[in-house]
Amino acid sequence: MPFSGEERSLQGVYKSTAQQQDGQALAAGGVSVCAECYTNQTFVFDDGSSHRLSSPGGCGGCGGSRSGVILDIASLKMNELESEVLPLPPRYRFRDLLLGDQAFQNDDRVQVEFYVNENTFKERLKLFFIKNQRSSLRIRLFNFSLKLLTCLLYIVRVLLDNPAEGIGCWGCEKQNYSTFNQSSTEINWAPIFWVDRKMPLWAIQVSVALISFLETMLLIYLSYKGNIWEQIFRISFILEMINTVPFIITIFWSPLRNLFIPVFLNCWLAKYALENMINDLHRAIQRTQSAMFNQVLILICTLLCLVFTGTCGIQHLERAGDNLSLFKSFYFCIVTFSTVGYGDVTPKIWPSQLLVVIMICVALVVLPLQFEELVYLWMERQKSGGNYSRHRAQTEKHVVLCVSSLKIDLLMDFLNEFYAHPRLQDYYVVILCPTEMDIQVRRVLQIPLWSQRVIYLQGSALKDQDLMRAKMDNGEACFILSSRNEADRTAADHQTILRAWAVKDFAPNCPLYVQILKPENKFHVKFADHVVCEEECKYAMLALNCVCPATSTLITLLVHTSRGQEGQESPEQWQRMYGRCSGNEVYHIRMGDSKFFMEYEGKSFTYAAFHAHKKYGVCLIGIRREENKSILLNPGPRHIMTASDTCFYINITKEENSAFIFKQEEKQKKKGFAGRGIYDGPSRLPVHSIIASMGTVAMDLQNTECRPVNSSKLTLPAENGSGNRRPSIAPVLELADSSSLLPCDLLSDQSEDEMTQSDDEGLTVVEYVKGYPPNSPYIGSSPTLCHLLPVKAPFCCLRLDKGCKHNSYEDAKAYGFKNKLIIVSAETAGNGLYNFIVPLRAYYRSRKELNPIVLLLDNKPENHFLEAICCFPMVYYMEGTIDNLDSLLQCGIIYADNLVVVDKESTMSAEEDYMADAKTIVNVQTMFRLFPSLSIITELTHPSNMRFMQFRAKDSYSLALSKLEKKERENGSNLAFMFRLPFAAGRVFSISMLDTLLYQSFVKDYMITITRLLLGLDTTPGSGYLCAMKITEDDLWIRTYGRLFQKLCSSSAEIPIGIYRTESHMFSTSEPHDIRTQISINVEDCEDTKDVKEHWNIKTSHHRNSCSSDQSEHPLLRRKSMQWARRLSRKGNKHTSKTAEWISQQRLSLYRRSERQELSELVKNRMKHLGLPTTGYDEMNDHQNTLSYVLINPPPDTRLELSDIVYLIRSDPLAHVSNDSHSRKSSCSNKLDPCNPETRDETQL
């Protein structure tokens, strides 16, 4: 077969294994090899022809006359491969790959065996005796048992040995040395050197010694690392030789079988073996060893070894003395080591005395070191907290609280709220914190109330060892809280996210409750069971405070656990009522299991809500269908109640803790009621009153028959239409009737949103559309239907204080806003600020009620934030700070109704914790003095600082409130700060108050959802929203809250949940606006009322509208004050101290009036300097002599007062609209999409 030159160019020398005899001669020369012969192991000639091999010498066809070589790649030797071999041609190699021949590909493979060094006999022994944890543990346990056995055999030998019978060497004549002469100084050493050892005992001791010796020598051999002397001079090796070699010698030399051998020293070897055994035990079971346990074990073993060595040594040496027994020697050692030293037993000869000295010296050196190490470990354990035992985790329930730094306020808020629920009393709280325990926290946790419940562990949630210490996998829940006092809140969120990921990775079945600061980081922890975003809730709550006053107070009271007992001992009526209503919370119950709502099955939601409130005093606010997991607030009258519905209601306590007592026919049908299963019990409560009691609340129930209240005019109509009827209030229908569902006459109509003309000016107004905002500043924001501009506003038009080519306005006055401004002062335009705008531009708000929003920012906002807000109408920004009067005037503060001051991130951390709010408080106090009629809503870092808001230094009423707060705190109230006037009025808020929202979710998993629905953060189709209405003089004919409930349910299907009430109040040291009222008081009136106003001032029964007086009234006021002072002086010294105080107060008031004028002149001068008109500032009224508070779910018989603001849950206006209206609104909402296709793409992304 002819081949090309490349195919014949391969040369090499090979050796055939199958035919070694001929291979040596053939391998001497090189020949050309073709691919076929190379592959098929053929004989190749020099000219390129080839044949199959038929004989070892050559080819059968040619007779083997030509030279060649036999190829056999599989038989190559490694040393022959080292010779130089030419590389294969590329074409040749490629052909082999195409042919798929495996012989050539496998011929270079070399089998490599790994870890061959471990296959040796020595390594196998080392693996068994040392390296392997389980086998090593067994060896050490066996060694420990041998050492204990030798000590036990020594004690047996001592008990069987009697020196009086004579002693001597084995086989020698026994001599008696029992007599001891104290006067002689010579010592008979024979009893010390020789003992009486029985033959069986000797055999056992020799066997044990032989085994120990062999084991020791084997371990020395296995652990040898090149230095034999290091092994020989080890104390353990020396003791082994002392206790084993003499016994082995006695095998070959029998006279030495009675030689004394200090076998009791094996106790130290047993101690060493026990320590190693404990270490191997921890390694074998993969458990983190406790250093405290090991150190305690070492200390105990050291004490036992010292006592045992001293006992045996003194007993044996005293064989030449008083021949003490083993027990007396033990008694002597205990008395000596305990430093008692009775002296009744003492060593008599100097060897035993020397041994006592040596043992005492050893004890003085060893024991202090051991105790020092133990105390150090104890202190470190106190810092780190130790472990939560596995046994407790499996038998008891616990939750884990993970925080980066634990402060006393955070700890007490968590503990008070967590343990406020009765079913959580048996739970344990394990705190996992990376920092050392604070001194204040340590003091609190030492209180017996918390020391038995709270366990502090210092560790990181990112370490599995620390999570194992906290038994996270057995925990009922894990709360992960962010550190809001960090300077970098984004970094704090990143730490929280990593903690959540670590916990989820370690314990995937443990429920997670996570607190996040920034909304843009929320989607990283969406896997958690419950997540609360601080900035989302904060900004939405502050926004609702502007349209629904004191929403922050309303939500805070709802998410705090209380029994409604706060303020019940106060002489002030408003405090008693406010404290009683603050105990209302949100509860849930299945309708089929409820006595409150069971009878309304098949009825409409509004019918059930009204009659449940009328009959039981509970406020039904929402439901959840069994097949649908969404919670619906006030689904409207078209929702028909079913037995499987879950009802959510507001009440002083849950239904399971309530007793039902019918007032009418109680005595006549007491037995009948008991037969029906109704709870019996005494009751003295008025109808519909809500008074908290310990554990159980008794509720008086009206009879099903409606009765007149004070007059027949307010008698509610019967269900069947019979009886007296007031035509102005229609009955609430059992089933919805579309014709009867008309807007309530107390509220504005929603149709005004369609108007495009201004009623006052007749000017054309820009038409707004309703749609979803095209841009969201962060991932995870809930879509909300809002009022939007048809075309996005340019960024230049968003700047309030600078004109542009589109408009030339440079201040708020030039815009001519119809409604009052809402000003928000923040440090930066964070993504959370977006949640302030959305609730104020929601679709359900009337267009006429939209207030312009001005963002007063310290730093210029970024473009992505401007892109998100440019679609909203009447939203502007300007750069400035609240401590700059010019910035406040330019942003239109004199035309504003609300100023929201957001806590700045840069001031949240301070060297002194509670000083973080100092700058904010002082700035707000300045604005409080400059603009007295402005409603300022302030966010503080620490709730305890709210007492400085609107501070009056010498106001006795504020001092009385401070005493009341301290008293409530001593009584264990979770809401001790609730009576502070700024908090009750909703003018101060701290986000830490909402921490309880996350804690309550452990018991009430629906609280976060309901709160977000109330705040407008989430919009569920068919769910209502929170709004407010004001009671005017024309509405006072309704008279009571119960009748208002009926009016709203029957007309507009709205559910009232509370009242925001404002009352006039005269403070003892009034501000300049009420000087005229105080000075004109008659002296006799003052004397008649002075006993009543010791600490609580007179509350006026009517509303006073105070206004600033003109300067022309000053002389008259001065004359009246002088006359009043002279009349007081004529009364004598009967009430000298009080009258002098009264006079000083009036002088201070006159001084303050001049101060008020100075402030007014300052503001007017700055306005003139900026070119702003001063007319708006002159019209500002001072309403600081009022107090406001929130009444949650007041009793139905509560009287309505003028200017009351009622909180309502209004049903969703889009829930039952027709398809035509749906298509019309959807077309309107889509008007914004063609304007900016780029934005649409971003929204989809």
Short mmCIF file of N, CA and C in Angstrom, two decimals, residues 908-1024:
data_model
loop_
_atom_site.label_atom_id
_atom_site.label_comp_id
_atom_site.label_asym_id
_atom_site.label_seq_id
_atom_site.Cartn_x
_atom_site.Cartn_y
_atom_site.Cartn_z
N MET A 908 -29.46 62.64 63.74
CA MET A 908 -30.06 61.55 64.50
C MET A 908 -29.09 60.94 65.50
N SER A 909 -27.82 61.09 65.29
CA SER A 909 -26.82 60.56 66.21
C SER A 909 -26.08 61.71 66.87
N ALA A 910 -25.90 61.62 68.15
CA ALA A 910 -25.17 62.63 68.92
C ALA A 910 -24.40 61.93 70.02
N GLU A 911 -23.43 62.67 70.58
CA GLU A 911 -22.63 62.08 71.66
C GLU A 911 -23.53 61.74 72.85
N GLU A 912 -24.45 62.60 73.16
CA GLU A 912 -25.46 62.30 74.16
C GLU A 912 -26.75 61.96 73.42
N ASP A 913 -27.26 60.77 73.66
CA ASP A 913 -28.33 60.22 72.82
C ASP A 913 -29.51 61.17 72.67
N TYR A 914 -29.98 61.69 73.77
CA TYR A 914 -31.21 62.47 73.74
C TYR A 914 -31.00 63.89 73.23
N MET A 915 -29.76 64.25 72.92
CA MET A 915 -29.49 65.55 72.34
C MET A 915 -29.62 65.56 70.82
N ALA A 916 -29.99 64.44 70.24
CA ALA A 916 -30.12 64.38 68.78
C ALA A 916 -31.23 65.29 68.28
N ASP A 917 -32.21 65.60 69.12
CA ASP A 917 -33.34 66.45 68.70
C ASP A 917 -33.16 67.91 69.09
N ALA A 918 -32.02 68.28 69.61
CA ALA A 918 -31.86 69.63 70.16
C ALA A 918 -32.09 70.70 69.10
N LYS A 919 -31.45 70.56 67.95
CA LYS A 919 -31.58 71.59 66.92
C LYS A 919 -33.00 71.67 66.39
N THR A 920 -33.63 70.54 66.18
CA THR A 920 -35.00 70.54 65.67
C THR A 920 -35.95 71.19 66.65
N ILE A 921 -35.80 70.89 67.93
CA ILE A 921 -36.72 71.43 68.94
C ILE A 921 -36.58 72.94 69.03
N VAL A 922 -35.35 73.43 69.04
CA VAL A 922 -35.15 74.88 69.16
C VAL A 922 -35.69 75.60 67.92
N ASN A 923 -35.46 75.04 66.74
CA ASN A 923 -35.98 75.67 65.52
C ASN A 923 -37.50 75.69 65.50
N VAL A 924 -38.11 74.61 65.92
CA VAL A 924 -39.58 74.57 65.96
C VAL A 924 -40.11 75.53 67.00
N GLN A 925 -39.42 75.64 68.12
CA GLN A 925 -39.87 76.60 69.14
C GLN A 925 -39.79 78.03 68.61
N THR A 926 -38.78 78.33 67.81
CA THR A 926 -38.69 79.66 67.21
C THR A 926 -39.85 79.91 66.26
N MET A 927 -40.17 78.95 65.41
CA MET A 927 -41.32 79.11 64.51
C MET A 927 -42.63 79.17 65.29
N PHE A 928 -42.68 78.47 66.38
CA PHE A 928 -43.86 78.51 67.24
C PHE A 928 -44.10 79.92 67.79
N ARG A 929 -43.03 80.63 68.03
CA ARG A 929 -43.17 82.01 68.52
C ARG A 929 -43.40 82.99 67.38
N LEU A 930 -42.78 82.75 66.23
CA LEU A 930 -42.93 83.68 65.11
C LEU A 930 -44.27 83.55 64.41
N PHE A 931 -44.76 82.31 64.27
CA PHE A 931 -46.00 82.06 63.53
C PHE A 931 -46.93 81.25 64.43
N PRO A 932 -47.62 81.91 65.35
CA PRO A 932 -48.39 81.18 66.37
C PRO A 932 -49.58 80.42 65.81
N SER A 933 -50.12 80.82 64.68
CA SER A 933 -51.30 80.13 64.16
C SER A 933 -50.95 78.96 63.27
N LEU A 934 -49.69 78.76 62.98
CA LEU A 934 -49.26 77.70 62.09
C LEU A 934 -49.29 76.36 62.82
N SER A 935 -49.85 75.37 62.18
CA SER A 935 -49.84 74.01 62.72
C SER A 935 -48.54 73.34 62.33
N ILE A 936 -47.66 73.12 63.28
CA ILE A 936 -46.34 72.55 63.04
C ILE A 936 -46.35 71.09 63.50
N ILE A 937 -46.07 70.20 62.57
CA ILE A 937 -46.00 68.76 62.85
C ILE A 937 -44.53 68.36 62.81
N THR A 938 -44.01 67.91 63.92
CA THR A 938 -42.58 67.68 64.07
C THR A 938 -42.31 66.21 64.30
N GLU A 939 -41.27 65.72 63.66
CA GLU A 939 -40.80 64.35 63.91
C GLU A 939 -39.55 64.41 64.78
N LEU A 940 -39.55 63.64 65.84
CA LEU A 940 -38.44 63.59 66.76
C LEU A 940 -37.82 62.19 66.76
N THR A 941 -36.55 62.15 67.12
CA THR A 941 -35.88 60.86 67.22
C THR A 941 -36.27 60.13 68.49
N HIS A 942 -36.37 60.85 69.59
CA HIS A 942 -36.67 60.25 70.89
C HIS A 942 -38.03 60.74 71.37
N PRO A 943 -38.98 59.86 71.65
CA PRO A 943 -40.31 60.30 72.11
C PRO A 943 -40.27 61.07 73.42
N SER A 944 -39.29 60.82 74.27
CA SER A 944 -39.24 61.51 75.55
C SER A 944 -38.99 63.00 75.40
N ASN A 945 -38.50 63.44 74.23
CA ASN A 945 -38.23 64.86 74.03
C ASN A 945 -39.46 65.65 73.63
N MET A 946 -40.60 65.00 73.50
CA MET A 946 -41.79 65.73 73.09
C MET A 946 -42.28 66.69 74.20
N ARG A 947 -41.81 66.52 75.39
CA ARG A 947 -42.21 67.44 76.45
C ARG A 947 -41.62 68.83 76.25
N PHE A 948 -40.64 68.97 75.38
CA PHE A 948 -40.05 70.28 75.10
C PHE A 948 -40.73 70.99 73.95
N MET A 949 -41.68 70.35 73.29
CA MET A 949 -42.37 71.00 72.19
C MET A 949 -43.37 72.01 72.75
N GLN A 950 -43.38 73.20 72.17
CA GLN A 950 -44.23 74.30 72.64
C GLN A 950 -44.04 74.50 74.14
N PHE A 951 -42.79 74.62 74.52
CA PHE A 951 -42.42 74.62 75.92
C PHE A 951 -42.82 75.94 76.59
N ARG A 952 -43.46 75.85 77.74
CA ARG A 952 -43.78 77.00 78.59
C ARG A 952 -43.11 76.76 79.94
N ALA A 953 -42.17 77.60 80.27
CA ALA A 953 -41.31 77.33 81.42
C ALA A 953 -42.07 77.34 82.74
N LYS A 954 -43.03 78.28 82.90
CA LYS A 954 -43.70 78.45 84.18
C LYS A 954 -45.18 78.11 84.08
N ASP A 955 -45.50 77.17 83.24
CA ASP A 955 -46.89 76.76 83.08
C ASP A 955 -47.18 75.64 84.08
N SER A 956 -48.01 75.93 85.05
CA SER A 956 -48.33 74.93 86.07
C SER A 956 -49.12 73.76 85.48
N TYR A 957 -49.86 74.02 84.42
CA TYR A 957 -50.62 72.94 83.79
C TYR A 957 -49.67 71.92 83.16
N SER A 958 -48.63 72.41 82.51
CA SER A 958 -47.65 71.49 81.95
C SER A 958 -46.92 70.73 83.04
N LEU A 959 -46.67 71.37 84.16
CA LEU A 959 -46.04 70.67 85.27
C LEU A 959 -46.94 69.58 85.82
N ALA A 960 -48.25 69.88 85.86
CA ALA A 960 -49.19 68.86 86.33
C ALA A 960 -49.24 67.68 85.35
N LEU A 961 -49.16 67.97 84.06
CA LEU A 961 -49.12 66.89 83.08
C LEU A 961 -47.85 66.06 83.22
N SER A 962 -46.75 66.72 83.56
CA SER A 962 -45.50 65.98 83.78
C SER A 962 -45.63 65.04 84.96
N LYS A 963 -46.27 65.50 86.03
CA LYS A 963 -46.49 64.62 87.18
C LYS A 963 -47.41 63.46 86.82
N LEU A 964 -48.41 63.74 86.01
CA LEU A 964 -49.31 62.67 85.57
C LEU A 964 -48.56 61.64 84.74
N GLU A 965 -47.67 62.09 83.88
CA GLU A 965 -46.89 61.16 83.06
C GLU A 965 -46.02 60.27 83.93
N LYS A 966 -45.37 60.85 84.93
CA LYS A 966 -44.54 60.04 85.82
C LYS A 966 -45.38 59.03 86.60
N LYS A 967 -46.56 59.44 86.99
CA LYS A 967 -47.44 58.54 87.73
C LYS A 967 -47.88 57.37 86.86
N GLU A 968 -48.23 57.66 85.61
CA GLU A 968 -48.65 56.59 84.71
C GLU A 968 -47.49 55.65 84.40
N ARG A 969 -46.29 56.19 84.31
CA ARG A 969 -45.13 55.33 84.05
C ARG A 969 -44.87 54.42 85.24
N GLU A 970 -45.05 54.93 86.45
CA GLU A 970 -44.88 54.09 87.63
C GLU A 970 -45.94 53.00 87.69
N ASN A 971 -47.11 53.27 87.15
CA ASN A 971 -48.18 52.28 87.14
C ASN A 971 -48.00 51.24 86.04
N GLY A 972 -46.93 51.36 85.24
CA GLY A 972 -46.64 50.39 84.21
C GLY A 972 -47.32 50.63 82.89
N SER A 973 -47.71 51.86 82.61
CA SER A 973 -48.39 52.16 81.36
C SER A 973 -47.40 52.17 80.21
N ASN A 974 -47.82 51.64 79.06
CA ASN A 974 -47.01 51.70 77.85
C ASN A 974 -47.18 53.02 77.12
N LEU A 975 -48.12 53.85 77.56
CA LEU A 975 -48.42 55.11 76.88
C LEU A 975 -48.34 56.26 77.86
N ALA A 976 -47.28 56.29 78.64
CA ALA A 976 -47.16 57.34 79.65
C ALA A 976 -47.08 58.72 79.03
N PHE A 977 -46.59 58.82 77.79
CA PHE A 977 -46.43 60.12 77.15
C PHE A 977 -47.69 60.60 76.46
N MET A 978 -48.78 59.86 76.55
CA MET A 978 -49.96 60.18 75.74
C MET A 978 -50.65 61.46 76.19
N PHE A 979 -50.44 61.90 77.44
CA PHE A 979 -51.13 63.09 77.91
C PHE A 979 -50.35 64.37 77.62
N ARG A 980 -49.19 64.27 77.03
CA ARG A 980 -48.49 65.47 76.60
C ARG A 980 -49.30 66.14 75.51
N LEU A 981 -49.53 67.44 75.66
CA LEU A 981 -50.43 68.14 74.75
C LEU A 981 -49.99 68.07 73.29
N PRO A 982 -48.70 68.21 72.95
CA PRO A 982 -48.32 68.09 71.53
C PRO A 982 -48.62 66.72 70.94
N PHE A 983 -48.44 65.65 71.72
CA PHE A 983 -48.75 64.33 71.19
C PHE A 983 -50.25 64.13 71.07
N ALA A 984 -51.01 64.52 72.07
CA ALA A 984 -52.46 64.35 72.01
C ALA A 984 -53.06 65.11 70.85
N ALA A 985 -52.47 66.27 70.51
CA ALA A 985 -52.97 67.07 69.40
C ALA A 985 -52.42 66.62 68.06
N GLY A 986 -51.51 65.64 68.04
CA GLY A 986 -50.95 65.16 66.79
C GLY A 986 -49.91 66.07 66.19
N ARG A 987 -49.27 66.91 66.99
CA ARG A 987 -48.28 67.84 66.47
C ARG A 987 -46.85 67.37 66.66
N VAL A 988 -46.67 66.22 67.23
CA VAL A 988 -45.33 65.66 67.38
C VAL A 988 -45.44 64.15 67.17
N PHE A 989 -44.40 63.61 66.59
CA PHE A 989 -44.43 62.20 66.23
C PHE A 989 -43.00 61.67 66.22
N SER A 990 -42.85 60.44 66.67
CA SER A 990 -41.55 59.77 66.61
C SER A 990 -41.76 58.40 65.98
N ILE A 991 -40.90 58.08 65.03
CA ILE A 991 -41.07 56.82 64.32
C ILE A 991 -40.88 55.64 65.23
N SER A 992 -40.17 55.81 66.35
CA SER A 992 -39.99 54.69 67.27
C SER A 992 -41.31 54.28 67.91
N MET A 993 -42.32 55.16 67.86
CA MET A 993 -43.63 54.77 68.38
C MET A 993 -44.25 53.65 67.54
N LEU A 994 -43.83 53.54 66.28
CA LEU A 994 -44.38 52.51 65.42
C LEU A 994 -43.61 51.19 65.50
N ASP A 995 -42.61 51.12 66.36
CA ASP A 995 -41.92 49.84 66.53
C ASP A 995 -42.89 48.78 67.04
N THR A 996 -43.85 49.20 67.82
CA THR A 996 -44.82 48.23 68.36
C THR A 996 -45.66 47.61 67.26
N LEU A 997 -45.75 48.27 66.10
CA LEU A 997 -46.49 47.69 64.99
C LEU A 997 -45.87 46.37 64.56
N LEU A 998 -44.55 46.32 64.52
CA LEU A 998 -43.88 45.07 64.16
C LEU A 998 -44.01 44.04 65.27
N TYR A 999 -43.96 44.49 66.52
CA TYR A 999 -44.09 43.55 67.64
C TYR A 999 -45.49 42.95 67.70
N GLN A 1000 -46.51 43.79 67.45
CA GLN A 1000 -47.88 43.29 67.50
C GLN A 1000 -48.17 42.29 66.40
N SER A 1001 -47.42 42.36 65.31
CA SER A 1001 -47.67 41.45 64.19
C SER A 1001 -47.40 40.01 64.57
N PHE A 1002 -46.65 39.77 65.63
CA PHE A 1002 -46.42 38.40 66.08
C PHE A 1002 -47.72 37.78 66.58
N VAL A 1003 -48.57 38.58 67.18
CA VAL A 1003 -49.86 38.10 67.67
C VAL A 1003 -50.97 38.40 66.66
N LYS A 1004 -50.92 39.59 66.06
CA LYS A 1004 -51.93 40.01 65.09
C LYS A 1004 -51.23 40.18 63.74
N ASP A 1005 -51.25 39.16 62.94
CA ASP A 1005 -50.52 39.21 61.68
C ASP A 1005 -51.15 40.14 60.65
N TYR A 1006 -52.29 40.71 60.96
CA TYR A 1006 -52.99 41.60 60.03
C TYR A 1006 -52.74 43.07 60.32
N MET A 1007 -52.02 43.39 61.38
CA MET A 1007 -51.90 44.79 61.79
C MET A 1007 -51.12 45.62 60.78
N ILE A 1008 -50.07 45.07 60.19
CA ILE A 1008 -49.30 45.83 59.21
C ILE A 1008 -50.15 46.11 57.98
N THR A 1009 -50.93 45.14 57.54
CA THR A 1009 -51.79 45.34 56.36
C THR A 1009 -52.84 46.40 56.63
N ILE A 1010 -53.49 46.34 57.79
CA ILE A 1010 -54.53 47.33 58.11
C ILE A 1010 -53.92 48.72 58.23
N THR A 1011 -52.76 48.82 58.84
CA THR A 1011 -52.11 50.13 58.98
C THR A 1011 -51.74 50.71 57.62
N ARG A 1012 -51.23 49.89 56.73
CA ARG A 1012 -50.88 50.39 55.40
C ARG A 1012 -52.12 50.80 54.62
N LEU A 1013 -53.23 50.11 54.82
CA LEU A 1013 -54.46 50.52 54.15
C LEU A 1013 -54.97 51.85 54.70
N LEU A 1014 -54.87 52.02 56.02
CA LEU A 1014 -55.32 53.28 56.61
C LEU A 1014 -54.44 54.45 56.16
N LEU A 1015 -53.15 54.20 56.01
CA LEU A 1015 -52.23 55.26 55.61
C LEU A 1015 -52.22 55.50 54.11
N GLY A 1016 -52.89 54.65 53.35
CA GLY A 1016 -52.91 54.82 51.91
C GLY A 1016 -51.67 54.31 51.21
N LEU A 1017 -50.83 53.54 51.90
CA LEU A 1017 -49.65 52.97 51.26
C LEU A 1017 -50.01 51.83 50.32
N ASP A 1018 -51.05 51.09 50.65
CA ASP A 1018 -51.55 50.02 49.79
C ASP A 1018 -52.98 50.34 49.40
N THR A 1019 -53.34 50.00 48.20
CA THR A 1019 -54.71 50.19 47.72
C THR A 1019 -55.20 48.86 47.19
N THR A 1020 -56.09 48.24 47.95
CA THR A 1020 -56.71 46.99 47.54
C THR A 1020 -58.04 47.30 46.88
N PRO A 1021 -58.33 46.73 45.71
CA PRO A 1021 -59.62 47.00 45.06
C PRO A 1021 -60.77 46.61 45.97
N GLY A 1022 -61.68 47.56 46.18
CA GLY A 1022 -62.82 47.33 47.05
C GLY A 1022 -62.61 47.75 48.48
N SER A 1023 -61.39 48.15 48.84
CA SER A 1023 -61.10 48.56 50.22
C SER A 1023 -61.21 50.07 50.34
N GLY A 1024 -61.73 50.52 51.48
CA GLY A 1024 -61.91 51.95 51.71
C GLY A 1024 -60.64 52.63 52.15
#
